[in-house]
Short mmCIF file of C-alpha atoms in Angstrom, two decimals:
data_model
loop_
_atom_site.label_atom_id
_atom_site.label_comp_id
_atom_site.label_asym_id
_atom_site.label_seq_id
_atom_site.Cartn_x
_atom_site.Cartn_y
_atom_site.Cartn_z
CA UNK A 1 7.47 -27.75 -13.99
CA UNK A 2 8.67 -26.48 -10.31
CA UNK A 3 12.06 -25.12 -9.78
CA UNK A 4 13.66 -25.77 -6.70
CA UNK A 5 17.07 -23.01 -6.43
CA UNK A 6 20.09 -24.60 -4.62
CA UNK A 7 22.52 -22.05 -3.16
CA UNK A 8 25.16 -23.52 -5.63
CA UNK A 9 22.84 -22.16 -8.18
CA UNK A 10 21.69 -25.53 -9.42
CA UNK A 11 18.41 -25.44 -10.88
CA UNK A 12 16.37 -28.51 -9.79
CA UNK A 13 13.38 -29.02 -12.03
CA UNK A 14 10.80 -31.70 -10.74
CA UNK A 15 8.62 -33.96 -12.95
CA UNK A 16 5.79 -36.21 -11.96
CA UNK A 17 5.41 -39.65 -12.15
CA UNK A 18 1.55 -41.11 -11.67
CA UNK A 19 0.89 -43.79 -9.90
CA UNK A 20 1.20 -47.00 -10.93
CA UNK A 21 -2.27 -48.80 -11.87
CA UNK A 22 -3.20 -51.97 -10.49
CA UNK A 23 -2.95 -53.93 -13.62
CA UNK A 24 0.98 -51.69 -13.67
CA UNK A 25 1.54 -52.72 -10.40
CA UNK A 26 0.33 -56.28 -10.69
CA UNK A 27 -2.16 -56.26 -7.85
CA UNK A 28 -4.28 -57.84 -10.36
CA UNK A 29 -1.93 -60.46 -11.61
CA UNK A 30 -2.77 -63.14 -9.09
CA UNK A 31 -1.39 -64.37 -6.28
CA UNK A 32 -3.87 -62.49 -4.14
CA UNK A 33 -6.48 -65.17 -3.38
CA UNK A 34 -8.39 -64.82 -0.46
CA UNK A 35 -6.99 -65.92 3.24
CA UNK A 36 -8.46 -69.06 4.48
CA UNK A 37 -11.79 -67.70 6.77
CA UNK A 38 -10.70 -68.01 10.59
CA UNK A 39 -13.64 -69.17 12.50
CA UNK A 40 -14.61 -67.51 16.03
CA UNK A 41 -13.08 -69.88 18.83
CA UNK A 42 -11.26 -72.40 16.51
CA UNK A 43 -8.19 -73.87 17.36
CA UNK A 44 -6.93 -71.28 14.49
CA UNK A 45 -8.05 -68.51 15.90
CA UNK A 46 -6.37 -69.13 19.44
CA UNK A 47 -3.07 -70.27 17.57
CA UNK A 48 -2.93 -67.28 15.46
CA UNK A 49 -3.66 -65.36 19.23
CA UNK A 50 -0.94 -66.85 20.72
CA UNK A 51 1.56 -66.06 17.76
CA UNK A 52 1.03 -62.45 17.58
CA UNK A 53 1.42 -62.77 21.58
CA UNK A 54 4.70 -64.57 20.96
CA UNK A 55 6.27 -62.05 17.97
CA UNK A 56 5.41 -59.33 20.72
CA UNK A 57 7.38 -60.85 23.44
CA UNK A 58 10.14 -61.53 20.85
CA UNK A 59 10.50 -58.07 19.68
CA UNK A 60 10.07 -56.95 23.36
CA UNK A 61 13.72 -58.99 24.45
CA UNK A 62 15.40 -58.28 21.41
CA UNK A 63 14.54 -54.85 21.78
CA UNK A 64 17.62 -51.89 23.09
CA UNK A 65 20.09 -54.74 23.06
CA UNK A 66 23.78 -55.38 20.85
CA UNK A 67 24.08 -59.43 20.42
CA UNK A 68 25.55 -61.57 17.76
CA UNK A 69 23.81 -63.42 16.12
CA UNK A 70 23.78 -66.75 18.07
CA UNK A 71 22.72 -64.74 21.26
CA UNK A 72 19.92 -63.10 19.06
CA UNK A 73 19.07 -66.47 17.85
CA UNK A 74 18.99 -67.76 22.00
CA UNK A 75 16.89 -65.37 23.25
CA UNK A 76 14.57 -65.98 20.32
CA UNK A 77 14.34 -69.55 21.11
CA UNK A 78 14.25 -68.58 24.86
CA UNK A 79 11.05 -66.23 24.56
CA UNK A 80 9.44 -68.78 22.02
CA UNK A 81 9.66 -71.30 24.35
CA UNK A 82 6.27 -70.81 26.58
CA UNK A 83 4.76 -69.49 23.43
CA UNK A 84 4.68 -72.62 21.75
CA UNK A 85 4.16 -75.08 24.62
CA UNK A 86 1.07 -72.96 24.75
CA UNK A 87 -0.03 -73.78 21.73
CA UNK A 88 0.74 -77.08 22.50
CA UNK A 89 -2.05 -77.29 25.16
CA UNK A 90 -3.95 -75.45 22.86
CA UNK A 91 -3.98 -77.89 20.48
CA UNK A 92 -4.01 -81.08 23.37
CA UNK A 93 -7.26 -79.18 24.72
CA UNK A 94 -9.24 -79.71 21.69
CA UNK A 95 -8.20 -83.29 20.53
CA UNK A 96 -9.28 -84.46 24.47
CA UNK A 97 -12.27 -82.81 23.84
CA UNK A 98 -12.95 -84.55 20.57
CA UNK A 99 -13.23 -81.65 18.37
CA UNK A 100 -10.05 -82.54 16.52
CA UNK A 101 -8.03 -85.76 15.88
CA UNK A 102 -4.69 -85.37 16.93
CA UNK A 103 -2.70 -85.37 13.45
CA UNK A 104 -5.36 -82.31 12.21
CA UNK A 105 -4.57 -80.39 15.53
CA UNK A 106 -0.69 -80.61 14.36
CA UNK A 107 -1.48 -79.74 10.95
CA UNK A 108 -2.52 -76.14 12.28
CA UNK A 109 0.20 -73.83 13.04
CA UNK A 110 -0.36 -70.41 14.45
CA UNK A 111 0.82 -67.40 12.19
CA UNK A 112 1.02 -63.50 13.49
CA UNK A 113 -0.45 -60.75 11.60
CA UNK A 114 3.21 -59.51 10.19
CA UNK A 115 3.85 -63.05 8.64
CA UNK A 116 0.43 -63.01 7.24
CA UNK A 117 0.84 -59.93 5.23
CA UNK A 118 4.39 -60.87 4.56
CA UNK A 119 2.76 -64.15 3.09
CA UNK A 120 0.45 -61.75 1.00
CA UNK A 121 3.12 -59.99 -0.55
CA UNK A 122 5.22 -62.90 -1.33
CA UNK A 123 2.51 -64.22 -3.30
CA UNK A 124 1.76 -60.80 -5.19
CA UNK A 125 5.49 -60.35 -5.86
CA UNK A 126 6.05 -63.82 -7.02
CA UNK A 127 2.88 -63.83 -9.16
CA UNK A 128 4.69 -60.45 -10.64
CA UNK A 129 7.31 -62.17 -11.30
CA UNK A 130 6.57 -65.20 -12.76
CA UNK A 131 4.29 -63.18 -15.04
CA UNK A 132 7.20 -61.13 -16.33
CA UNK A 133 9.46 -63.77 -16.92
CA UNK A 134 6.32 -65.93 -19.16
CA UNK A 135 5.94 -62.21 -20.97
CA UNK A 136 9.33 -62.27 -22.00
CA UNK A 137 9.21 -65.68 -23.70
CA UNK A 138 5.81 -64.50 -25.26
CA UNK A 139 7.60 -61.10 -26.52
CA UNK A 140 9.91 -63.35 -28.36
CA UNK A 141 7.74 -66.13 -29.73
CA UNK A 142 5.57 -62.88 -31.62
CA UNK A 143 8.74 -61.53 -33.11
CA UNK A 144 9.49 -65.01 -34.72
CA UNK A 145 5.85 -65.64 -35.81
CA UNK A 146 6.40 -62.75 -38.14
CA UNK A 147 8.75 -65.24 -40.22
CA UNK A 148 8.25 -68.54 -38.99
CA UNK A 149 6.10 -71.30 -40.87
CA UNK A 150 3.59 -72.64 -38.51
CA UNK A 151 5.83 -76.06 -38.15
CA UNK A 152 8.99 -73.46 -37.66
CA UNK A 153 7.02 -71.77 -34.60
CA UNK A 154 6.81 -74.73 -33.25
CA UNK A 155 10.35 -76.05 -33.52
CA UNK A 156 11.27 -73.33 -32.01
CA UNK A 157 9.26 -72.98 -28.85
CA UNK A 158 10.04 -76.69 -28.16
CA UNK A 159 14.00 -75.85 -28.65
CA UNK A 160 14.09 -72.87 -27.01
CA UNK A 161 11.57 -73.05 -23.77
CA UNK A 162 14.02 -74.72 -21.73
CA UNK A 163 15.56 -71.39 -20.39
CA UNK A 164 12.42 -69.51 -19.17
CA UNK A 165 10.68 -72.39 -17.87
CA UNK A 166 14.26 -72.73 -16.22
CA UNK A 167 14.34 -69.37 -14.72
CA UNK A 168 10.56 -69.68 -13.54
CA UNK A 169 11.58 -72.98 -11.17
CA UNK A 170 14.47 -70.83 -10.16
CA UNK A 171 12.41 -68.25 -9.12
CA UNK A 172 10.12 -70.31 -7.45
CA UNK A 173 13.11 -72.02 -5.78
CA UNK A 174 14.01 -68.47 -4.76
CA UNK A 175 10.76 -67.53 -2.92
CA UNK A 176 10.25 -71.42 -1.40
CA UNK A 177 13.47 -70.52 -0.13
CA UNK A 178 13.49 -66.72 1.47
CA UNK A 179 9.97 -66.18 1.67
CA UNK A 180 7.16 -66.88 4.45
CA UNK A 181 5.85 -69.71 1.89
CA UNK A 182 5.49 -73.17 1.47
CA UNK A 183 6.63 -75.57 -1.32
CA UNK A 184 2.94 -76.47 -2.21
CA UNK A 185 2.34 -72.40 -2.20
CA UNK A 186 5.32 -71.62 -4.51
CA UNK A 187 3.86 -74.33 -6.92
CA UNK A 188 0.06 -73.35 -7.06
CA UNK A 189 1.13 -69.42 -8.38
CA UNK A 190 1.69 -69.76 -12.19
CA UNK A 191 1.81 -67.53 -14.64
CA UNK A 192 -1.42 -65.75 -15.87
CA UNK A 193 -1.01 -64.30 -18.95
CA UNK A 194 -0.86 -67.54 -21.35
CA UNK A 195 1.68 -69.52 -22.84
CA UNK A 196 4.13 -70.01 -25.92
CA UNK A 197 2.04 -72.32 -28.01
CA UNK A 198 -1.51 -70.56 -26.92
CA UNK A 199 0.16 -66.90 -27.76
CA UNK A 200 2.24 -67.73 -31.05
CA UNK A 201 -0.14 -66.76 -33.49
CA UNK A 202 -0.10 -63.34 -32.65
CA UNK A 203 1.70 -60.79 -34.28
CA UNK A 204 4.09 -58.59 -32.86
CA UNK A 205 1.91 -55.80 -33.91
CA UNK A 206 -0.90 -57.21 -31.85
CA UNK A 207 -2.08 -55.59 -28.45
CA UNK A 208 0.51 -56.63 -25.59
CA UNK A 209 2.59 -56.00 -23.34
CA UNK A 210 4.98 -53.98 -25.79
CA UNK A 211 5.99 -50.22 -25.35
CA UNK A 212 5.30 -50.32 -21.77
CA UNK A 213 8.65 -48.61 -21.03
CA UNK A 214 8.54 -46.00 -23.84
CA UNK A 215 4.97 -45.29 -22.33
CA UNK A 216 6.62 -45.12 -18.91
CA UNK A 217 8.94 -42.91 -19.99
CA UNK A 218 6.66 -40.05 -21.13
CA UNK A 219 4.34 -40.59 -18.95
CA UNK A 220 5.20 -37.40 -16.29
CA UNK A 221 3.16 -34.25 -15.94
CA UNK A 222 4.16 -31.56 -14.33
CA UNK A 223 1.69 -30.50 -11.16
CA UNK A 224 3.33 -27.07 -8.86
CA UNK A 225 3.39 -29.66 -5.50
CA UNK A 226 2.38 -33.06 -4.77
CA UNK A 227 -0.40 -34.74 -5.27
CA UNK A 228 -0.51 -37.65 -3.44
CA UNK A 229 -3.63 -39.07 -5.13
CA UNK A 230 -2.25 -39.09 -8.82
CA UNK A 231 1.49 -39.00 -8.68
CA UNK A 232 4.56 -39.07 -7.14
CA UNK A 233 8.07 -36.07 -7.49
CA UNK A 234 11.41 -36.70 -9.01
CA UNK A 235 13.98 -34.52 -10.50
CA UNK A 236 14.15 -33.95 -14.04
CA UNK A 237 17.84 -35.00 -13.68
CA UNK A 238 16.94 -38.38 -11.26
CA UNK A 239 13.95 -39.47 -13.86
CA UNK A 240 16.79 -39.38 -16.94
CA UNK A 241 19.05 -41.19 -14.79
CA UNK A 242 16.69 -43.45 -14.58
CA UNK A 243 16.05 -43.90 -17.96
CA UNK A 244 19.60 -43.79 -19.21
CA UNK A 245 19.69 -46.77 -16.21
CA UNK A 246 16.81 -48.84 -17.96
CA UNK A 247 18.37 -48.44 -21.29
CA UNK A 248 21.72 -50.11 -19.75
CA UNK A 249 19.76 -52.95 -18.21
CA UNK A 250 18.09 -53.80 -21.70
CA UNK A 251 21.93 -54.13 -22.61
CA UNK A 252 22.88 -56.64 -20.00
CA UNK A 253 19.08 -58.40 -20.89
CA UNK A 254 19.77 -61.83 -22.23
CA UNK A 255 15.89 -62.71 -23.30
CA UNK A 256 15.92 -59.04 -25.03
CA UNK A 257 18.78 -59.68 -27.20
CA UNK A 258 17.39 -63.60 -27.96
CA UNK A 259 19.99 -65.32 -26.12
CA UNK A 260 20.05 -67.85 -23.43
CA UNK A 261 23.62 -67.46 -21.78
CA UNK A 262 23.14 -68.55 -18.00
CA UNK A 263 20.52 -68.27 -15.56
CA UNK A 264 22.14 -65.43 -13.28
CA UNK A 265 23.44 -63.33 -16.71
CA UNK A 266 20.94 -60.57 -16.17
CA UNK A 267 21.25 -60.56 -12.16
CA UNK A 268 24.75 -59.91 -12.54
CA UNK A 269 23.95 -57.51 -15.01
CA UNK A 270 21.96 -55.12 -13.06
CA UNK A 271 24.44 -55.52 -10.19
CA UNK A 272 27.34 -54.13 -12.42
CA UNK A 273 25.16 -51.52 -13.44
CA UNK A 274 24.48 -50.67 -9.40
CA UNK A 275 28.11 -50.81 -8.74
CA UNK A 276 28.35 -47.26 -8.88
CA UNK A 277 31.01 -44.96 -10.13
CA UNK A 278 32.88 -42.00 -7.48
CA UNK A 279 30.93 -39.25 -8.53
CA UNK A 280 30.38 -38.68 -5.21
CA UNK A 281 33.90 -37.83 -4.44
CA UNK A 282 34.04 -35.03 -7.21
CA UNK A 283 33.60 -31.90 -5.79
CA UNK A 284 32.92 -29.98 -8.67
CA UNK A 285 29.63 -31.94 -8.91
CA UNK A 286 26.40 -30.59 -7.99
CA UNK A 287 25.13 -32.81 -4.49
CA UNK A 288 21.22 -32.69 -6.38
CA UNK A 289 23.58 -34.51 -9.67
CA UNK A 290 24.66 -37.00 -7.03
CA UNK A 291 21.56 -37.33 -5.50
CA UNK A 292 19.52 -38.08 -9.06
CA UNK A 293 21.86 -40.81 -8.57
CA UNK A 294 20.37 -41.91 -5.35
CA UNK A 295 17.08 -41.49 -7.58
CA UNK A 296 17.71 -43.13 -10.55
CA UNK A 297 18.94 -46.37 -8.42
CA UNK A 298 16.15 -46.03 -6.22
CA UNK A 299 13.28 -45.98 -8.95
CA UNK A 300 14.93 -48.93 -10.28
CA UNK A 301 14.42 -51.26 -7.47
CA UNK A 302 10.29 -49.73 -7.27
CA UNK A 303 10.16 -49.46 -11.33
CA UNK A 304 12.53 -51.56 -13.11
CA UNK A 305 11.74 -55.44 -12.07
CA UNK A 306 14.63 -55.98 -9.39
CA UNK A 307 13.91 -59.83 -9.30
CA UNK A 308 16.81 -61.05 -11.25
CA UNK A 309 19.08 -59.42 -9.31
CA UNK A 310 17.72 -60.77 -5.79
CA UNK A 311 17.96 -63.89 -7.56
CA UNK A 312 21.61 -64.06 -8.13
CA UNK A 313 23.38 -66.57 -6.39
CA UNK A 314 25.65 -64.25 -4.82
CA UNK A 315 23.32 -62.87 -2.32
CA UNK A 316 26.52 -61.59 -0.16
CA UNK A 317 27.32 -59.44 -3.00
CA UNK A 318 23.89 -57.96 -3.70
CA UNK A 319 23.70 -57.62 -0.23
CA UNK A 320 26.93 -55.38 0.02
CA UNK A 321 25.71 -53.24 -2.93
CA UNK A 322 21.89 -52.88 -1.41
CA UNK A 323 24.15 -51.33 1.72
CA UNK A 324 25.91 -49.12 -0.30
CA UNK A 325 23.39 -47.83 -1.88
CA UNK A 326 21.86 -46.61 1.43
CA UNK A 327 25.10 -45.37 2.49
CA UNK A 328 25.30 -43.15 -0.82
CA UNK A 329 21.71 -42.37 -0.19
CA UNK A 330 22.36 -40.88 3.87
CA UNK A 331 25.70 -39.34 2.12
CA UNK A 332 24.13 -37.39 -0.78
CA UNK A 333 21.24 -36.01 1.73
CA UNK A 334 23.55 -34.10 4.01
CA UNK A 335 25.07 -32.61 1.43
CA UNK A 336 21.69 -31.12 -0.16
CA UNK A 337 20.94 -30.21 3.94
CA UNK A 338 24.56 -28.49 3.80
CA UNK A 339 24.15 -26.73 0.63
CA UNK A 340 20.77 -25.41 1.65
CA UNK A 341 18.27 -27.24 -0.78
CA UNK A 342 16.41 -29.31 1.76
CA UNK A 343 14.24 -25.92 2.72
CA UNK A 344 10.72 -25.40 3.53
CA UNK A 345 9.55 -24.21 0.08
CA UNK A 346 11.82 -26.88 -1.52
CA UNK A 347 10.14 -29.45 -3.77
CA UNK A 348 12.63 -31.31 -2.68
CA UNK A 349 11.48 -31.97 0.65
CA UNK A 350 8.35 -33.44 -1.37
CA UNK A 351 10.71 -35.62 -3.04
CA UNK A 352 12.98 -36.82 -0.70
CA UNK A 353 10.55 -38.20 1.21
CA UNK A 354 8.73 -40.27 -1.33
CA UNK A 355 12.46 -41.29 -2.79
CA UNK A 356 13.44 -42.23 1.26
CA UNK A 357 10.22 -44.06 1.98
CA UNK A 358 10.25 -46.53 -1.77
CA UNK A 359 13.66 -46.77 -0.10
CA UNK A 360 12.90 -47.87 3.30
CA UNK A 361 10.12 -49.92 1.63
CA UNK A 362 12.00 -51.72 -0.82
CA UNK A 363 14.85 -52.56 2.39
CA UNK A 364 12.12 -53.83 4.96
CA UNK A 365 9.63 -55.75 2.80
CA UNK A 366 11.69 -57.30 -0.25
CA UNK A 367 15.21 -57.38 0.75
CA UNK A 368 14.10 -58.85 4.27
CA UNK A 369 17.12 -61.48 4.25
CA UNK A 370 19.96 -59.04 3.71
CA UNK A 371 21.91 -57.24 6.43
CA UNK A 372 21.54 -53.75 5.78
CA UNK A 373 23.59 -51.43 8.33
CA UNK A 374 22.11 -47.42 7.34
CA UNK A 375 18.12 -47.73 8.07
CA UNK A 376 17.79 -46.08 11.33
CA UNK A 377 20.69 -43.35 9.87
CA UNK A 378 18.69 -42.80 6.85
CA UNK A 379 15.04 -42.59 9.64
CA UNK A 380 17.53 -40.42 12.07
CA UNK A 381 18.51 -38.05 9.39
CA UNK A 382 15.41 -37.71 7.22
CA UNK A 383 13.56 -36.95 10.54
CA UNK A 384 16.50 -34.22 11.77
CA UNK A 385 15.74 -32.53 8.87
CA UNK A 386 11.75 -31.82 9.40
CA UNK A 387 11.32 -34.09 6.55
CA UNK A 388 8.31 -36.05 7.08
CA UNK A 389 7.99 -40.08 6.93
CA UNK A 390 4.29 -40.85 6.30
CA UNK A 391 3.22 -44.36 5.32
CA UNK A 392 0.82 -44.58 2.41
CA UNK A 393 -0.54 -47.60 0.86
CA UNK A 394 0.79 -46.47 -2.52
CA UNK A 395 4.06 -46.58 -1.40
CA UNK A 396 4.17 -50.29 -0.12
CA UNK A 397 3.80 -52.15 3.33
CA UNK A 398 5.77 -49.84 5.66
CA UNK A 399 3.62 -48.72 8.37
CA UNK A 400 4.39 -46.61 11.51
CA UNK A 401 4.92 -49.62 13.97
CA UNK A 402 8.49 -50.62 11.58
CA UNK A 403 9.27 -46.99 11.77
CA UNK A 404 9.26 -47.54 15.73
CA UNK A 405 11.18 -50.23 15.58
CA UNK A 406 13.33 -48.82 13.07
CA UNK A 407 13.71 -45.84 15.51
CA UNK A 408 14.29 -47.93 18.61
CA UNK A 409 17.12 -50.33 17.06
CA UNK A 410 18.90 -46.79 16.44
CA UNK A 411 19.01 -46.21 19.73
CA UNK A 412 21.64 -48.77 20.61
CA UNK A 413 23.06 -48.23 17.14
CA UNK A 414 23.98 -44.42 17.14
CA UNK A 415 27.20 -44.86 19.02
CA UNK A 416 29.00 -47.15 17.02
CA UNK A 417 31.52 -45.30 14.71
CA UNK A 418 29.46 -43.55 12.39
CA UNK A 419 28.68 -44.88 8.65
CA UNK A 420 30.67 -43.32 5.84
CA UNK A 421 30.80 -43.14 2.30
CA UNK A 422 34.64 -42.18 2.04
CA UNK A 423 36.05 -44.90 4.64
CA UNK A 424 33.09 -47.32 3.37
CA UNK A 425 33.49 -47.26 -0.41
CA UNK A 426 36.83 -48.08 -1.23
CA UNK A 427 36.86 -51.29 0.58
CA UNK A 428 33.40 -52.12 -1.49
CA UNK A 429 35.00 -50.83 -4.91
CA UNK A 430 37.59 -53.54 -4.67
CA UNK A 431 35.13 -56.32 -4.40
CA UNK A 432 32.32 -54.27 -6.78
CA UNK A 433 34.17 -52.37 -9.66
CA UNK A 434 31.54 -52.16 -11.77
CA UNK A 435 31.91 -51.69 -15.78
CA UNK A 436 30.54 -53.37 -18.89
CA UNK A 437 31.46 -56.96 -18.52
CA UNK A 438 27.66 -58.65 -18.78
CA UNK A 439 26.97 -55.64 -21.73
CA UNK A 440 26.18 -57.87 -24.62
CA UNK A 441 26.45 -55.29 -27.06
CA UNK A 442 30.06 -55.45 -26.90
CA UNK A 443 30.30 -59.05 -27.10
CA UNK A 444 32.03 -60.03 -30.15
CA UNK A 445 29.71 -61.35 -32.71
CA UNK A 446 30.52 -64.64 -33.00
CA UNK A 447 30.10 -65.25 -29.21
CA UNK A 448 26.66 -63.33 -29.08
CA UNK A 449 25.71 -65.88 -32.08
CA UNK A 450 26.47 -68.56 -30.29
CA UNK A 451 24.25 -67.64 -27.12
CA UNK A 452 21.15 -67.30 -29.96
CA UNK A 453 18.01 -68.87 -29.34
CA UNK A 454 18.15 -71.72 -31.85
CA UNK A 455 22.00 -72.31 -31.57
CA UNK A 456 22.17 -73.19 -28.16
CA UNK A 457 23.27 -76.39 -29.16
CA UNK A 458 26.22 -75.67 -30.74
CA UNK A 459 29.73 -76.48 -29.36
CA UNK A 460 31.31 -73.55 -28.13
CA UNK A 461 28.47 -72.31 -26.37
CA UNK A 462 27.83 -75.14 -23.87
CA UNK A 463 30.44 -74.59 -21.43
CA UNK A 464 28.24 -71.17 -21.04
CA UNK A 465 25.20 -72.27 -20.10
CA UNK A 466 25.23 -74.17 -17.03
CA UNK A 467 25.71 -72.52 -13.20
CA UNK A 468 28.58 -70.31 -13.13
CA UNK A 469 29.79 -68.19 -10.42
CA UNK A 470 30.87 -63.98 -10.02
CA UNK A 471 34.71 -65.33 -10.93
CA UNK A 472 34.05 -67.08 -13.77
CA UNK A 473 31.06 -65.70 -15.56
CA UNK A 474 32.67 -63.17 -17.77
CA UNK A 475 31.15 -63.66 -21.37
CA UNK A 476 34.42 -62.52 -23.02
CA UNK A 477 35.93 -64.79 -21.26
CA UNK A 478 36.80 -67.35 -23.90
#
């Protein structure tokens, strides 16, 4: 266990965390077939050219300039223009020369190398996902085949499959939607690890997918430095926060508890949970207590299955909490710089770096359609500090060309008034209190019964179970 020693004479232990494995990480899970072979001088090949030409001249004219959004949205159509009327010819060119007819020649679009492993990761992610959301249903069906009669079992899978099948063409809604994919895409990734019927003989003693987050929990060693081969540094303090964060998720977790209640329950859930308290104010607080915080939160969105709350239908709202989070992150690191724990020797340099960059990662390649004000503060800052920024594959797609651009959009940035957590947050606490409203172990019994898998049907819990939105989703409310 290292000791980092704060000048407020805070004791920082680190733990570490291994890497995940692919089959943890769900590289294996699908969703990573192979891209379609490109041919040597095929019309795909000089499309694809002329894209990545394109997204360079794009980035070029967007680049060191302040525009709203319909200017932004000018130029982009402006630089696109001779782009695409040269792919055009391109195209023309090879139906005169009978080598294509001219509906296959507009059939094939040209697609830049960033799309392309955009595209990758969409699939991986929503593979992930989908897989989670079939486990969860599986998870269930073994608990009930415990006590179920065969004919039972199946009664109840029919009755009660509605909701996850539900949340799985939601999800795939979600990706056709926000993601480099198409509808025929979204429909061809399915979940790989079985069904209801083909799993409900097993027990809930059998080999699965349970334990996985007890196992998670212990699983930390405790190397002098880091080893960026087997594992990864947190605080002692973040990695409980963490846990203690988990545990509150599994409270707000309707398929946990057996209960279908609406779609966007969880989502909202998690975003309670992420509407963080005003610790940060307190100054009798340690800064490394506020920044497990920052940790905790952090390791969620790499760790804890973030998908149901990107899938909430308030995307303004997750949006404005995703911000915040970065603005507590920028805010808790200058005051570890100003009480001397960010130092040469400090394990915590180790640490904030990995923390920053699943940060950064998680910002750039999975919240891609949210507007997010503090990532060239957060790149600015980190950097000021001789903390180092290096991409890894373990850590995700982030690479040293977003970095640059990260870097160069700060440039025209830096003068506006600068981002702060004490002007910043009480605004967002008005809209984002926070509390236990989605926790479902303080829902009176009766209404929790009603939400159970099997009484779904009943009267007083249909008004629940359709779309509902932030203002009216309370479950106490009736």
């Amino acid at each position: 266990m290292a000791k980092a020693q704060a000048v407020d004479s805070t004791p920082t232990e680190i733990v570490f965390i291994k890497w995940a494995t692919p089959e943890d990480s769900g590289e294996e899970d699908g969703g990573n077939e192979e891209e379609e072979q490109v041919l040597p001088g095929s019309l795909k090949e000089i499309l694809d050219g002329i894209a990545n030409a394109k997204t360079k001249a794009v980035n070029g004219a967007l680049m060191n300039k302040s525009f709203t959004f319909e200017e932004g949205r000018r130029i982009i159509n402006e630089t696109s223009k001779p782009f695409l009327q040269t792919m055009d010819e391109a195209r023309q060119k090879f139906v005169d020369d009978g080598k294509l007819a001219e509906e296959e020649a507009k059939a094939i679009l040209g697609v830049d190398d960033y799309t392309k492993k955009e595209t990758r990761e969409s699939r991986r992610h929503l593979q992930k996902a989908l897989n989670k959301i079939r486990g969860k249903g599986i998870l269930q069906y073994r608990r009930w085949a415990k006590v179920l009669t065969k004919l039972e079992l199946q009664q109840q899978i029919t009755e009660t499959s509605k909701p996850f099948e539900e949340r799985i063409d939601k999800c795939r809604a979600f990706y056709e939607k926000n993601r480099p994919l198409t509808a025929e895409e979204v429909k061809a990734i399915t979940p790989t690890i079985g069904n209801a019927e083909e799993d409900s003989g097993r027990g809930e003693n059998d080999e699965g997918p349970k334990g996985k987050d007890k196992d998670a929990e212990n699983n930390v060693a405790a190397p002098s430095r880091v080893v960026p081969d087997k594992g990864f540094p947190v605080t002692k303090l973040g990695w409980q926060k963490f846990v203690e964060l988990k545990r509150e998720v599994d409270k707000r977790d309707q398929d946990l508890h057996g209960m279908y209640i609406y779609i966007d329950f969880t989502g909202y859930g998690i975003k309670e949970l992420a509407e963080f308290d005003t610790v940060i104010f307190k100054k009798d607080i340690s800064p490394v207590k506020k920044w497990a915080i920052v940790e905790a939160l952090t390791l969620y969105l790499r760790m804890g299955g973030h998908i149901l709350l990107m899938m909430t239908d308030d995307s303004e709202g997750t949006s404005e909490v995703l911000d915040m989070l970065g603005i507590m992150s920028l805010t808790a690191l200058e005051m570890l710089y100003e009480i001397g724990s960010i130092g040469t020797i400090s394990p915590l340099r180790d640490n904030i770096a990995i923390l920053t960059l699943f940060f950064l990662n998680f910002m750039l390649n999975v919240a891609i359609d949210f507007k997010l004000r503090c990532l060239s503060e957060i790149v600015r800052t980190t950097e000021a500090y001789d903390i180092a920024l290096t991409p890894s594959d373990k850590v995700g797609c982030i690479d040293h060309e977003e970095f640059d651009i990260i870097r160069q959009l700060g440039k025209f940035t830096k003068k506006a008034a600068r981002i702060s957590w004490k002007t910043g947050y009480p605004k967002f606490k008005r809209k984002h209190p926070g509390g236990n409203t989605y926790d479902i172990t303080l829902m009176p019994e009766k209404k929790r019964a009603s939400h159970k898998f099997g009484n779904m049907g009943d009267d007083d819990s249909n008004s629940d179970t359709d779309s509902h939105s932030h203002s009216d989703s309370n479950p106490d409310s009736d």
